[in-house]
XYZ file of C-alpha atoms in Angstrom:
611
model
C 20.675 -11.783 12.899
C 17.559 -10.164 12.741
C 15.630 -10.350 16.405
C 12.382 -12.471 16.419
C 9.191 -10.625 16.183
C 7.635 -9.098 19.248
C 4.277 -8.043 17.240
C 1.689 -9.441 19.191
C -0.903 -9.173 16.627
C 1.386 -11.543 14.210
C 2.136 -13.730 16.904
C -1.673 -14.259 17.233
C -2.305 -15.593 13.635
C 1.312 -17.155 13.251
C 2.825 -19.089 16.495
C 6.259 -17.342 17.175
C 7.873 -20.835 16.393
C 6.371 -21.318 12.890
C 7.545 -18.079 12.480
C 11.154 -18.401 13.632
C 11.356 -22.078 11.082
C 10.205 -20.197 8.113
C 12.156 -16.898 8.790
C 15.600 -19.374 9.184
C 14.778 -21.777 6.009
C 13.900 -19.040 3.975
C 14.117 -14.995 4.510
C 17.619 -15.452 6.649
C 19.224 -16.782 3.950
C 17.857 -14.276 1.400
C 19.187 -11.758 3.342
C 22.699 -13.161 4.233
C 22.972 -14.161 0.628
C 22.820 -10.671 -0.290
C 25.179 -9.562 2.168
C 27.630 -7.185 0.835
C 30.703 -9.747 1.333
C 28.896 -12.306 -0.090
C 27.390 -10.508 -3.508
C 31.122 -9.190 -3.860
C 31.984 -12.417 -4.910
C 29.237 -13.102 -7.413
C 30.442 -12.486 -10.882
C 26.900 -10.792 -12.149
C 27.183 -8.262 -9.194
C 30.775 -7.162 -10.311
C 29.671 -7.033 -14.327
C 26.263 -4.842 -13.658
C 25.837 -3.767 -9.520
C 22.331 -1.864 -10.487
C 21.238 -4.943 -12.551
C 21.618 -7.474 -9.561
C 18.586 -8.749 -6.861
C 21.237 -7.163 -4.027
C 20.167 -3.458 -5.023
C 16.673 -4.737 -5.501
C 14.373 -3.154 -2.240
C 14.069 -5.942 0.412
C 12.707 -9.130 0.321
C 14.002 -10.228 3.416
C 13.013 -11.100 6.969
C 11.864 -7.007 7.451
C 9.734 -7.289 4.237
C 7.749 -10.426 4.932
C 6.914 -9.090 8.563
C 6.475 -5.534 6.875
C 3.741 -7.374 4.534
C 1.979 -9.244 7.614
C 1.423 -6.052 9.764
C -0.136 -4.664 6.767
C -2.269 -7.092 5.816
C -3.639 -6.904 9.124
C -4.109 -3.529 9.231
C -5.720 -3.228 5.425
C -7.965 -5.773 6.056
C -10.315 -4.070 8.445
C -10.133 -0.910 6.355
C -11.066 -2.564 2.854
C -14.093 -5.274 4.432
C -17.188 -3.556 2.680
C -15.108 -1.146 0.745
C -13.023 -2.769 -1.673
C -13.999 -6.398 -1.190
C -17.814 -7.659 0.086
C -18.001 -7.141 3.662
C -17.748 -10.020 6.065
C -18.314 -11.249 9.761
C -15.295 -11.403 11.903
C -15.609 -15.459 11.985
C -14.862 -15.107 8.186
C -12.192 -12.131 8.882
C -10.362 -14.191 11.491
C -9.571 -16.746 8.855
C -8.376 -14.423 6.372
C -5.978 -12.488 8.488
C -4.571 -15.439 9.420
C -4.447 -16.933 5.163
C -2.880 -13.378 4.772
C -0.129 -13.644 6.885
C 0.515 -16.705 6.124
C 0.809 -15.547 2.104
C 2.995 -12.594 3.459
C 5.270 -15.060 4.925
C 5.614 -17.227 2.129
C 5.044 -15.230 -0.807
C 8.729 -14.280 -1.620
C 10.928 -17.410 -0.634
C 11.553 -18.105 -4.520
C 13.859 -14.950 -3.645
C 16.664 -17.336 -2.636
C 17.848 -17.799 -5.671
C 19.644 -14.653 -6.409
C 20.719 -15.100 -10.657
C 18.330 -13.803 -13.334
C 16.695 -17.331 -13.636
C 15.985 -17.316 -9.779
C 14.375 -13.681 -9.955
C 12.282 -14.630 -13.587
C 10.719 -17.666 -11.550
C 10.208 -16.539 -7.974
C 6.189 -16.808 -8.007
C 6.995 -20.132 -9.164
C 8.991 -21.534 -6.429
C 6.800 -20.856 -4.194
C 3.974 -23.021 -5.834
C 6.298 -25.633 -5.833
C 8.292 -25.362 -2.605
C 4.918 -25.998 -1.186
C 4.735 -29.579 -2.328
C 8.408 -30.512 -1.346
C 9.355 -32.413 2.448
C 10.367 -28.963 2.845
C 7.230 -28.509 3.923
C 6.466 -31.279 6.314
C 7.412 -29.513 9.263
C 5.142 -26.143 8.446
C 2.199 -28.557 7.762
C 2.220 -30.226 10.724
C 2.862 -27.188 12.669
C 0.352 -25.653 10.868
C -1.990 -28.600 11.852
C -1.193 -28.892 15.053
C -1.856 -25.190 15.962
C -5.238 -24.980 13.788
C -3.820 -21.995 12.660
C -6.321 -19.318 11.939
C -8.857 -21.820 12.356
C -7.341 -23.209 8.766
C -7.061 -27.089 9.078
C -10.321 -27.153 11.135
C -12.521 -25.346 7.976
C -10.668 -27.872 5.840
C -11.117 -30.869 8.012
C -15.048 -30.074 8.277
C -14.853 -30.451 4.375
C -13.404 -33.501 4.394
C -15.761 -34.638 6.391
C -18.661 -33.499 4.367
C -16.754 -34.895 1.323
C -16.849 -31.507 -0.205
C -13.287 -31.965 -1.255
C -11.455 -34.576 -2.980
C -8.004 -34.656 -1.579
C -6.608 -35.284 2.385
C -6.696 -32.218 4.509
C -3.160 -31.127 5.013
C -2.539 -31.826 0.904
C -5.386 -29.182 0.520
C -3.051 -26.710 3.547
C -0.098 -27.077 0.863
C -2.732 -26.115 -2.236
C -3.808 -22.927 -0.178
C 0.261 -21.914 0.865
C 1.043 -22.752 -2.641
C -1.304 -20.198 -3.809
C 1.405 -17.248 -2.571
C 2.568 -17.577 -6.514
C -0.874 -15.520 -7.364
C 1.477 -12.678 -5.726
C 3.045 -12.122 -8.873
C 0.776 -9.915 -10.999
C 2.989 -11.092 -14.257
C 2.643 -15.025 -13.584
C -0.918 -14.375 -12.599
C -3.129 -11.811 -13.911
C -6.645 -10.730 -12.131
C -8.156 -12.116 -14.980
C -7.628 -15.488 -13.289
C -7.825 -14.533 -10.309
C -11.736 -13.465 -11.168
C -12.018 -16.556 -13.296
C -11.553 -20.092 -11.124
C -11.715 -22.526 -13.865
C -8.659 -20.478 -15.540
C -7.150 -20.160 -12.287
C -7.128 -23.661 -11.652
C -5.971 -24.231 -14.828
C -2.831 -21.930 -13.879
C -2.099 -23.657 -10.874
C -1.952 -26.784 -12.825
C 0.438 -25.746 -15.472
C 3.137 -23.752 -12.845
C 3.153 -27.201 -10.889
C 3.326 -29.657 -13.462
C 6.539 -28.033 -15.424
C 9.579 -27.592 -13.899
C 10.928 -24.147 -13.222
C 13.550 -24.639 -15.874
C 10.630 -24.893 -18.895
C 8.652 -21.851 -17.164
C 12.094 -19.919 -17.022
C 11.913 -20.360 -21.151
C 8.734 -20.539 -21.964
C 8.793 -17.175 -20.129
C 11.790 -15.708 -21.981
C 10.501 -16.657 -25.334
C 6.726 -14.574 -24.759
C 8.977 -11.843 -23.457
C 11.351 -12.125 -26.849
C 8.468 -12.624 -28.965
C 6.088 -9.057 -27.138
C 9.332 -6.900 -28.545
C 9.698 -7.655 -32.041
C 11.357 -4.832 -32.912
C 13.793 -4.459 -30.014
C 15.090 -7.869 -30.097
C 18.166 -9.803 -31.955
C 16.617 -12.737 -34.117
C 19.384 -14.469 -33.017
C 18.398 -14.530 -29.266
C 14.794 -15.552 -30.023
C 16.307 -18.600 -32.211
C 18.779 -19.781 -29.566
C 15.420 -19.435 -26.526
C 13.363 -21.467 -28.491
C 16.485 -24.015 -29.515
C 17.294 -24.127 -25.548
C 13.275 -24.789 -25.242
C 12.872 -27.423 -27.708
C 15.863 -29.537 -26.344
C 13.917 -29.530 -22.804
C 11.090 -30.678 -24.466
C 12.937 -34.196 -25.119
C 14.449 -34.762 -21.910
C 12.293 -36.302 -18.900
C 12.098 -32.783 -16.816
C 8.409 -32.933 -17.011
C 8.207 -36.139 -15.836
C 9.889 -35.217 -12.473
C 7.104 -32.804 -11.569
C 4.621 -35.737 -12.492
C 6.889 -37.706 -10.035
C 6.659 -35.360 -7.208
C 2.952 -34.811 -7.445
C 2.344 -38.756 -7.572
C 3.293 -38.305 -3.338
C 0.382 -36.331 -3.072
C -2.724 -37.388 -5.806
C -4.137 -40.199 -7.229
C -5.388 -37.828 -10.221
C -3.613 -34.623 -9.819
C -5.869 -33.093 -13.138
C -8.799 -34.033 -11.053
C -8.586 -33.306 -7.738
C -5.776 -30.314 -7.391
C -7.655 -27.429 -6.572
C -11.060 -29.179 -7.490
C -12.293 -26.809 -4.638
C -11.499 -24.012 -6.514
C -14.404 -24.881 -9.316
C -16.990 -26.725 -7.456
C -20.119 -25.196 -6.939
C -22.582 -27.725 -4.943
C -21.405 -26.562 -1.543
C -22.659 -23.531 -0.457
C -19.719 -23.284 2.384
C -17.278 -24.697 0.234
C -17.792 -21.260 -2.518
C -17.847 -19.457 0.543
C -14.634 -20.341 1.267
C -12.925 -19.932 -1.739
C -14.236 -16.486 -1.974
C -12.496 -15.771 1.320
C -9.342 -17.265 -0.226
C -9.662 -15.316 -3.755
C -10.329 -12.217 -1.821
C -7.214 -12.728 0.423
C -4.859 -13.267 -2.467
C -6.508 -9.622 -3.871
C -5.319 -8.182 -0.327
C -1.415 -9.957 -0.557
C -1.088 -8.549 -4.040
C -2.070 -5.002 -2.304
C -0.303 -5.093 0.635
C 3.073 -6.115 -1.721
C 2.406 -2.939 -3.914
C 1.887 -1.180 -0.843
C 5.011 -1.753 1.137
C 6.882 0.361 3.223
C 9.339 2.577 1.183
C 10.845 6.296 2.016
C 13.159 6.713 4.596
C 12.441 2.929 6.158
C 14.163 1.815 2.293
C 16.716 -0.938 2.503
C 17.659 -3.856 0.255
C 17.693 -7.668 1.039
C 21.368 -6.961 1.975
C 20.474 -3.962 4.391
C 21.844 -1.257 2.673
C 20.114 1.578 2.553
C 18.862 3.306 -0.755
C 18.111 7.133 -0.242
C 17.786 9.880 -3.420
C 20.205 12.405 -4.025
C 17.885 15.573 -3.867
C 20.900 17.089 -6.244
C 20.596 14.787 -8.852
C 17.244 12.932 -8.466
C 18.982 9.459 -8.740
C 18.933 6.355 -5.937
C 21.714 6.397 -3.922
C 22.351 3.017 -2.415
C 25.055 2.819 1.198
C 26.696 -0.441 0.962
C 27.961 -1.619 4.506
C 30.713 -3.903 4.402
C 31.326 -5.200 7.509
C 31.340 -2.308 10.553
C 33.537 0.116 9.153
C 33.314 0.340 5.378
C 30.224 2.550 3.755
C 30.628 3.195 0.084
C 27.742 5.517 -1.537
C 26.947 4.255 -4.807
C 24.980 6.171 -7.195
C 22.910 5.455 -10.701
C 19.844 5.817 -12.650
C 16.984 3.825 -11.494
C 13.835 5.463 -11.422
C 11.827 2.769 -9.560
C 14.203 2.684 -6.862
C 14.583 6.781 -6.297
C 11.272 7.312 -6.580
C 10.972 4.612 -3.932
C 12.789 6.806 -1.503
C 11.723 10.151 -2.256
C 7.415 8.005 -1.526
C 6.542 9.253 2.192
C 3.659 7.115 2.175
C 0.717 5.539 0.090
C -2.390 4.662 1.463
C -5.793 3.735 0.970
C -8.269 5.822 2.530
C -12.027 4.900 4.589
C -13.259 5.593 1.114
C -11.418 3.131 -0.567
C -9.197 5.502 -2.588
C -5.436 5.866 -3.172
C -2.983 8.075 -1.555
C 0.248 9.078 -1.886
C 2.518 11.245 -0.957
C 6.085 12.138 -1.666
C 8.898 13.759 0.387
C 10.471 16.382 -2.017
C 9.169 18.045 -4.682
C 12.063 20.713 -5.367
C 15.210 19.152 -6.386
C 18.924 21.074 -7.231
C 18.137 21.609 -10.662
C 15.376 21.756 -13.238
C 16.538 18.794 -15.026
C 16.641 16.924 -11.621
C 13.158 17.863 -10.766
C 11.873 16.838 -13.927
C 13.549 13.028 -13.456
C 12.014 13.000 -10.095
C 8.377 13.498 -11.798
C 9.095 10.828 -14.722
C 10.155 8.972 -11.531
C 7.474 8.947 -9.360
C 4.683 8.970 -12.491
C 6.338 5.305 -13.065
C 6.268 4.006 -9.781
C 2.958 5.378 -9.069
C 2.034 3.694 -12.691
C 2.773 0.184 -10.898
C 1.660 0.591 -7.469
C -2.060 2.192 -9.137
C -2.075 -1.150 -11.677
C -1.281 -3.689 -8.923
C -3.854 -2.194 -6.088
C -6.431 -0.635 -8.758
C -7.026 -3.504 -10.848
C -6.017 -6.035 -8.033
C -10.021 -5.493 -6.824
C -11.225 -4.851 -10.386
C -13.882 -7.149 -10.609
C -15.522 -7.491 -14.061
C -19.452 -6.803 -13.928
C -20.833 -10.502 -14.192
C -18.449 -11.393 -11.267
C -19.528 -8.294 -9.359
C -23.087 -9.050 -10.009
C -22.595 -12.129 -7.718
C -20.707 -10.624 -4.886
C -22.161 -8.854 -1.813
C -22.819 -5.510 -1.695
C -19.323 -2.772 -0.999
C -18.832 0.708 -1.260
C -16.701 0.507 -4.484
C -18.298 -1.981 -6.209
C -19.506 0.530 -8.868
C -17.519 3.513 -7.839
C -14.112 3.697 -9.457
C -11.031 3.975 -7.437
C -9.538 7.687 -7.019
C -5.924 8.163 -7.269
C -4.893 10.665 -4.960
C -1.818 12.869 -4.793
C -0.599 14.805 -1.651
C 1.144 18.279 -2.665
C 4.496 18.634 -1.673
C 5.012 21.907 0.340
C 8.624 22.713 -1.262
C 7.415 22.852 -4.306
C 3.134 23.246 -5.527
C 3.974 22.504 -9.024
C 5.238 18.783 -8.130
C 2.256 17.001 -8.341
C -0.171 19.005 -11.003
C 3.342 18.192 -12.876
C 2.990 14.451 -12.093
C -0.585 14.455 -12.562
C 0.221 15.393 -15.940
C 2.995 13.156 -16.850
C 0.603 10.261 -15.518
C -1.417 11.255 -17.888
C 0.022 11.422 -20.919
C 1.490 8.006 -19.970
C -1.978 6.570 -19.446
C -5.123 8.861 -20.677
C -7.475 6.129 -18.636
C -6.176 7.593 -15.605
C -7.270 11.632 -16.197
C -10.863 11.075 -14.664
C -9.397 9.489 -11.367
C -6.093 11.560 -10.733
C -7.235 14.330 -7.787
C -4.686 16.816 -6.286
C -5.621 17.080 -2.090
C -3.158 18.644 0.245
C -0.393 17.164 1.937
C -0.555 15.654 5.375
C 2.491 14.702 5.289
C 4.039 17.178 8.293
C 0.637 16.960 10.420
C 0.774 15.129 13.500
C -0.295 11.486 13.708
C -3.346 12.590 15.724
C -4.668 15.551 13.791
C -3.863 13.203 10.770
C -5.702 10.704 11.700
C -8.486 12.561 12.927
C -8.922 14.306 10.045
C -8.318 11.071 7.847
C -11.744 9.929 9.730
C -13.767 13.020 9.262
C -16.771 13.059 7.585
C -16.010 15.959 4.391
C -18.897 18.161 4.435
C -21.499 18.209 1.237
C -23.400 21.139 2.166
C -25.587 23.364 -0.298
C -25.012 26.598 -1.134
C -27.421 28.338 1.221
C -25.876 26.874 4.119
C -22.287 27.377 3.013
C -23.213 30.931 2.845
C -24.764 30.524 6.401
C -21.664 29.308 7.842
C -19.498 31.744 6.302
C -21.706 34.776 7.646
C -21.614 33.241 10.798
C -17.421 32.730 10.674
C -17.423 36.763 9.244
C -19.742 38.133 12.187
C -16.303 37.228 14.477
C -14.267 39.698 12.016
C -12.915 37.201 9.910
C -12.946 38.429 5.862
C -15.055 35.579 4.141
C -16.302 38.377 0.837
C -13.707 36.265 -1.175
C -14.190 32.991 0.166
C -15.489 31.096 -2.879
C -18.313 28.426 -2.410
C -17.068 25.813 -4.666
C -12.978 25.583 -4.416
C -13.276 27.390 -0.259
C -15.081 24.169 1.072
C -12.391 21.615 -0.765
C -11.313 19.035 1.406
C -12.797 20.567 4.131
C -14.252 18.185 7.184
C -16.492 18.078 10.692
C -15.739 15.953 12.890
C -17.220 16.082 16.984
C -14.523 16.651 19.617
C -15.379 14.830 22.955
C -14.860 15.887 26.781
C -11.272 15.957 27.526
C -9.488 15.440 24.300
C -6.839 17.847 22.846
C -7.194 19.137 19.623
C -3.815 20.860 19.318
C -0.780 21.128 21.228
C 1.829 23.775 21.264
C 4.736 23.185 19.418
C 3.465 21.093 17.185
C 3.455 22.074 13.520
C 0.356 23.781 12.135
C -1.477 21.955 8.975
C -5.092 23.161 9.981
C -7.164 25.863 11.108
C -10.088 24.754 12.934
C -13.386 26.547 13.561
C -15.873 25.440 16.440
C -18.818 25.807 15.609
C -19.923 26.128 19.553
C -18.592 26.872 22.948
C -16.481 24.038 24.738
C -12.520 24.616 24.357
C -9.967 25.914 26.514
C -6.743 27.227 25.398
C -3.768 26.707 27.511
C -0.767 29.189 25.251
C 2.971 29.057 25.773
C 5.206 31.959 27.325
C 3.093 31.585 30.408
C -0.260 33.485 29.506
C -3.120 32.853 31.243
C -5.798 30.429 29.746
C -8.663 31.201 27.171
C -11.964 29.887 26.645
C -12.149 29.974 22.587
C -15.283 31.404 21.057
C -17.301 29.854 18.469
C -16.794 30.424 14.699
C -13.369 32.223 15.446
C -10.855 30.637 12.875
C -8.428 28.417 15.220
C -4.302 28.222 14.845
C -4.858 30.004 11.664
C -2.086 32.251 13.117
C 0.666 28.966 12.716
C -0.795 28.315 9.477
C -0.275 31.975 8.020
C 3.355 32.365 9.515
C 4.135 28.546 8.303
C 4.881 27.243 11.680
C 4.237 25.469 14.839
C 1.416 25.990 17.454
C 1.434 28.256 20.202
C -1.100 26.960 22.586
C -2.377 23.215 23.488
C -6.396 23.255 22.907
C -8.617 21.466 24.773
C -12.112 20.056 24.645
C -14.456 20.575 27.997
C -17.337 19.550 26.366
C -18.542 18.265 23.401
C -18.268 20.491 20.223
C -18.425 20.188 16.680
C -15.183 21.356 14.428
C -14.444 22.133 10.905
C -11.437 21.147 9.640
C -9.780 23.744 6.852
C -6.590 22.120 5.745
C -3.490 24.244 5.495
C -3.458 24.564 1.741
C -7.223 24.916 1.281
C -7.372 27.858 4.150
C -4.296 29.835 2.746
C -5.582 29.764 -1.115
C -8.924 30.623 -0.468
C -9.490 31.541 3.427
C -6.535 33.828 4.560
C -7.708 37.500 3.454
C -6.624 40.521 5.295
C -7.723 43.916 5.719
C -6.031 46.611 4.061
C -5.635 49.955 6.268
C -8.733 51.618 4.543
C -11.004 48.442 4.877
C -9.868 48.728 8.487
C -10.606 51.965 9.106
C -14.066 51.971 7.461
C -14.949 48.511 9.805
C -13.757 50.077 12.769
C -15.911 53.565 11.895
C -18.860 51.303 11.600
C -18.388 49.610 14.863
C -18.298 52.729 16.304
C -21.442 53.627 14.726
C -23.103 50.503 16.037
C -23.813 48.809 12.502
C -20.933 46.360 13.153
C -22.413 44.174 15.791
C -20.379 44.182 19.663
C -21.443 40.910 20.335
């Protein structure tokens, strides 16, 4: 059993307790279901193992608290970039909505068969408005979570809304189905009156007629990839529901909660006459944007399990997922096969969005065994990052008349950039990708960018530099800077203005902290731009006060290795960041012997300066 959470931050928006009861009704079971002793013994495991919801990457206790901590930490990072910016009254309550989504949004994953996985969004709307519930609610009530049933109860009050309070708390949790980017496009999710009308149709048929209704629109899209047969027999199976009374049960079960479900479910959603009331439901629009996000952006890479906790890893040989089913404590059995998604999955370090709003990501490998292998691991990745772009790209896409009515936001004409670390084994990985994303989507060619990988840099320098402000400077006072970086003895003849100041960054180093320690691996040179640090080197050499406009740890960065001295700030001082890719394309130029010999003669002669 999985321990309870100890994230404080969670346990501020969701009570430990209402945690625990929806982790054991729902998640726990999800992932004991999928256990390896269990799935063993389902016959659709056994006829197709890479076809089944126990390989699929975890929707489990991990994932839903994986989802939370996310949401709370994309939030911050997209209020006035990617969504209008708020107040932190208005934040409070959508952290709080958030995790709630997170923990909700994937309970449909219970049911492990095809039918279970096709109408997973679905469940969820539904689950919400089942005694199931009654327990959450009440907790949910009781605790004023996130300051939720109080906004609600105020407009009750003010008769802003036509339904009782805690109906209106299973209308918001039921709204974890807009996860599903399928079920729910961001058309409706920019469009409340079609929305609405959504919400209305997944809770007023049974799962059963969605499950067919779905099949036959899927049937029907491949025309020429399907059996006539099989389109016959789904609409057959879907006519024959249509004369039973399933329908009717759904009416039954939202009778318990409405007078007039068509009028007052989600009424709030369309009305316009309260001015706190379309407040709100921007708030709640906005956090359904973010869950949809934070889903796409999961964690993946080396953290990658499935529901069942088994591992899945890829085979830097072949290129394909490898998944390590556990049974029990002393049973592993590596199993191996073809699923792009899920390698590609493995081989993804990280993906990001960064203080500008754009998207980042970055893989582990980019050399694999064999061409072929290498190749698979592009086609790979180019699909996953196909998904991942779609769900957080157009997840904020907000069409022009809509955007027109929002608040002001960094991106709210920009586009969103799609950025892709380089791998350091191999520089062709990701122009390669870039390509094959490409030619897979010819929208995306204007908003693909190639930046160097960060992916070995320390947290700190990471992060730092993540923060930076990139310079924009013009050309006179690039050339100022790189006359004042030569006078040191540094060749800058061949630095080139244009692709030399790439991804470069200043940032201000305060009194006491360390830019660099020794022994830590070397993705930047850095260049001070005044007096102020103290170097403390390894092997027991006596400290150094570093000069100004002297390139910094460019000596780790050459030799592709770690630092040899811990650098210090003692005052304030102002830093350029080179990063390691940038310095050694267009920054790292040596002297031959002749050049040498011709700078040294002209020191000598006193037209080199000795300063």
């Amino acid at each position: 059993m999985i321990n309870i959470t100890t994230d404080h931050n969670l346990n501020h928006y969701i009570p430990p307790a209402l945690q625990e009861i929806i982790e054991k009704m729902y998640e726990e079971k999800i992932n004991k279901n999928l256990l390896f002793e269990n799935v063993i013994q389902d016959p659709l495991f056994l006829e197709d193992p890479l076809a089944h919801i126990a390989l699929y990457t975890d929707h489990g206790v991990v994932h839903i608290r994986d989802i939370a901590r996310l949401v709370l930490e994309l939030l911050p990072q997209i209020n006035g970039v990617l969504i209008p910016h708020r107040d932190n009254f208005r934040l409070e309550f959508m952290k709080a909505y958030a995790c709630l989504l997170a923990y909700f949004h994937d309970i449909g994953m219970l049911n492990t068969t095809p039918f279970g996985r096709a109408t997973h969004a679905e469940y969820v709307a539904h689950e919400a408005f089942s005694p199931h519930y009654d327990e959450i609610i009440n907790m949910i009530w009781q605790h004023n979570v996130g300051g939720i049933p109080w906004k609600i109860l105020n407009f009750y009050r003010e008769k802003s809304i036509k339904v009782e309070p805690q109906i209106m708390i299973r209308e918001l949790l039921a709204l974890a189905y807009c996860h599903s980017k399928s079920s729910v496009p961001i058309s409706m999710i920019n469009n409340t009156i079609n929305l609405q009308k959504q919400m209305h149709y997944c809770l007023r048929h049974t799962l059963v007629e969605i499950f067919w209704e779905k099949k036959i629109r899927q049937l029907k899209s491949k025309p020429n990839t399907i059996k006539q047969r099989e389109l016959e027999e789904a609409e057959a199976q879907y006519q024959q529901l249509k004369h039973t009374q399933t329908t009717d049960t759904q009416a039954k079960i939202l009778a318990a909660y409405y007078e007039d479900f068509a009028h007052q479910s989600y009424h709030w959603l369309t009305d316009r006459t309260s001015a706190n009331l379309i407040e709100f439901t921007e708030d709640v629009l906005d956090t359904v944007r973010l869950i949809r996000s934070a889903d796409a952006m999961r964690q993946r890479g080396t953290a990658l399990k499935t529901s069942g906790d088994y591992q899945i890893f890829i085979d830097q040989c072949t290129a394909n997922a490898v998944y390590a089913l556990k049974m029990g404590a002393n049973k592993l059995f590596l199993l191996s096969g073809d699923r792009p998604i899920n390698s590609a999955e493995a081989n993804l370090s990280s993906v990001s969005l960064t203080p500008e709003g754009n998207l980042s990501f970055a893989f582990y490998r980019g050399e694999f065994a064999t061409k072929e292998a290498t190749e698979k691991a592009i086609n790979s990745a180019a699909m996953l990052i196909g998904d991942i772009q779609a769900d957080v790209i157009d997840g904020f896409y907000r069409p022009p008349e809509l955007a027109a009515e929002t608040g002001n936001f960094l991106k709210k004409n920009k586009k969103i950039f799609i950025l892709l670390e380089s791998t350091e084994d191999n520089m062709n990985f990701t122009p390669a990708l870039r390509t094959t994303l490409i030619k897979g989507n010819p929208a995306l060619e204007p908003l693909i960018k190639l930046v160097p990988s960060l992916q070995k840099v320390p947290a700190e320098e990471k992060q730092r530099y993540i923060t930076a402000k990139t310079v924009d400077w013009d050309t006179s006072y690039k050339q100022q800077i790189l006359h004042n970086i030569g006078q040191t003895g540094h060749k800058v003849d061949s630095i080139p203005l244009d692709g030399g100041f790439d991804y470069v960054k200043l940032f201000t180093l305060e009194t006491g902290q360390v830019l660099t320690h020794a022994g830590d691996y070397a993705g930047f040179v850095y260049i001070p731009l005044g007096l102020g640090l103290k170097g403390i080197p390894g092997g027991g050499y006596s400290m150094f006060e570093v000069s100004p406009w002297i390139p910094l740890g460019s000596t780790g960065v050459i030799r592709g290795d770690i630092r040899n001295a811990t650098i210090v700030a003692e005052n304030q001082v102002d830093i350029l960041i080179i990063p390691k890719e940038i310095y050694l394309k267009h920054w790292h130029h040596t002297y031959s012997p002749a050049e040498f010999k011709q700078i040294i003669h002209n020191y000598n002669l006193g037209t080199l300066s000795h300063s």
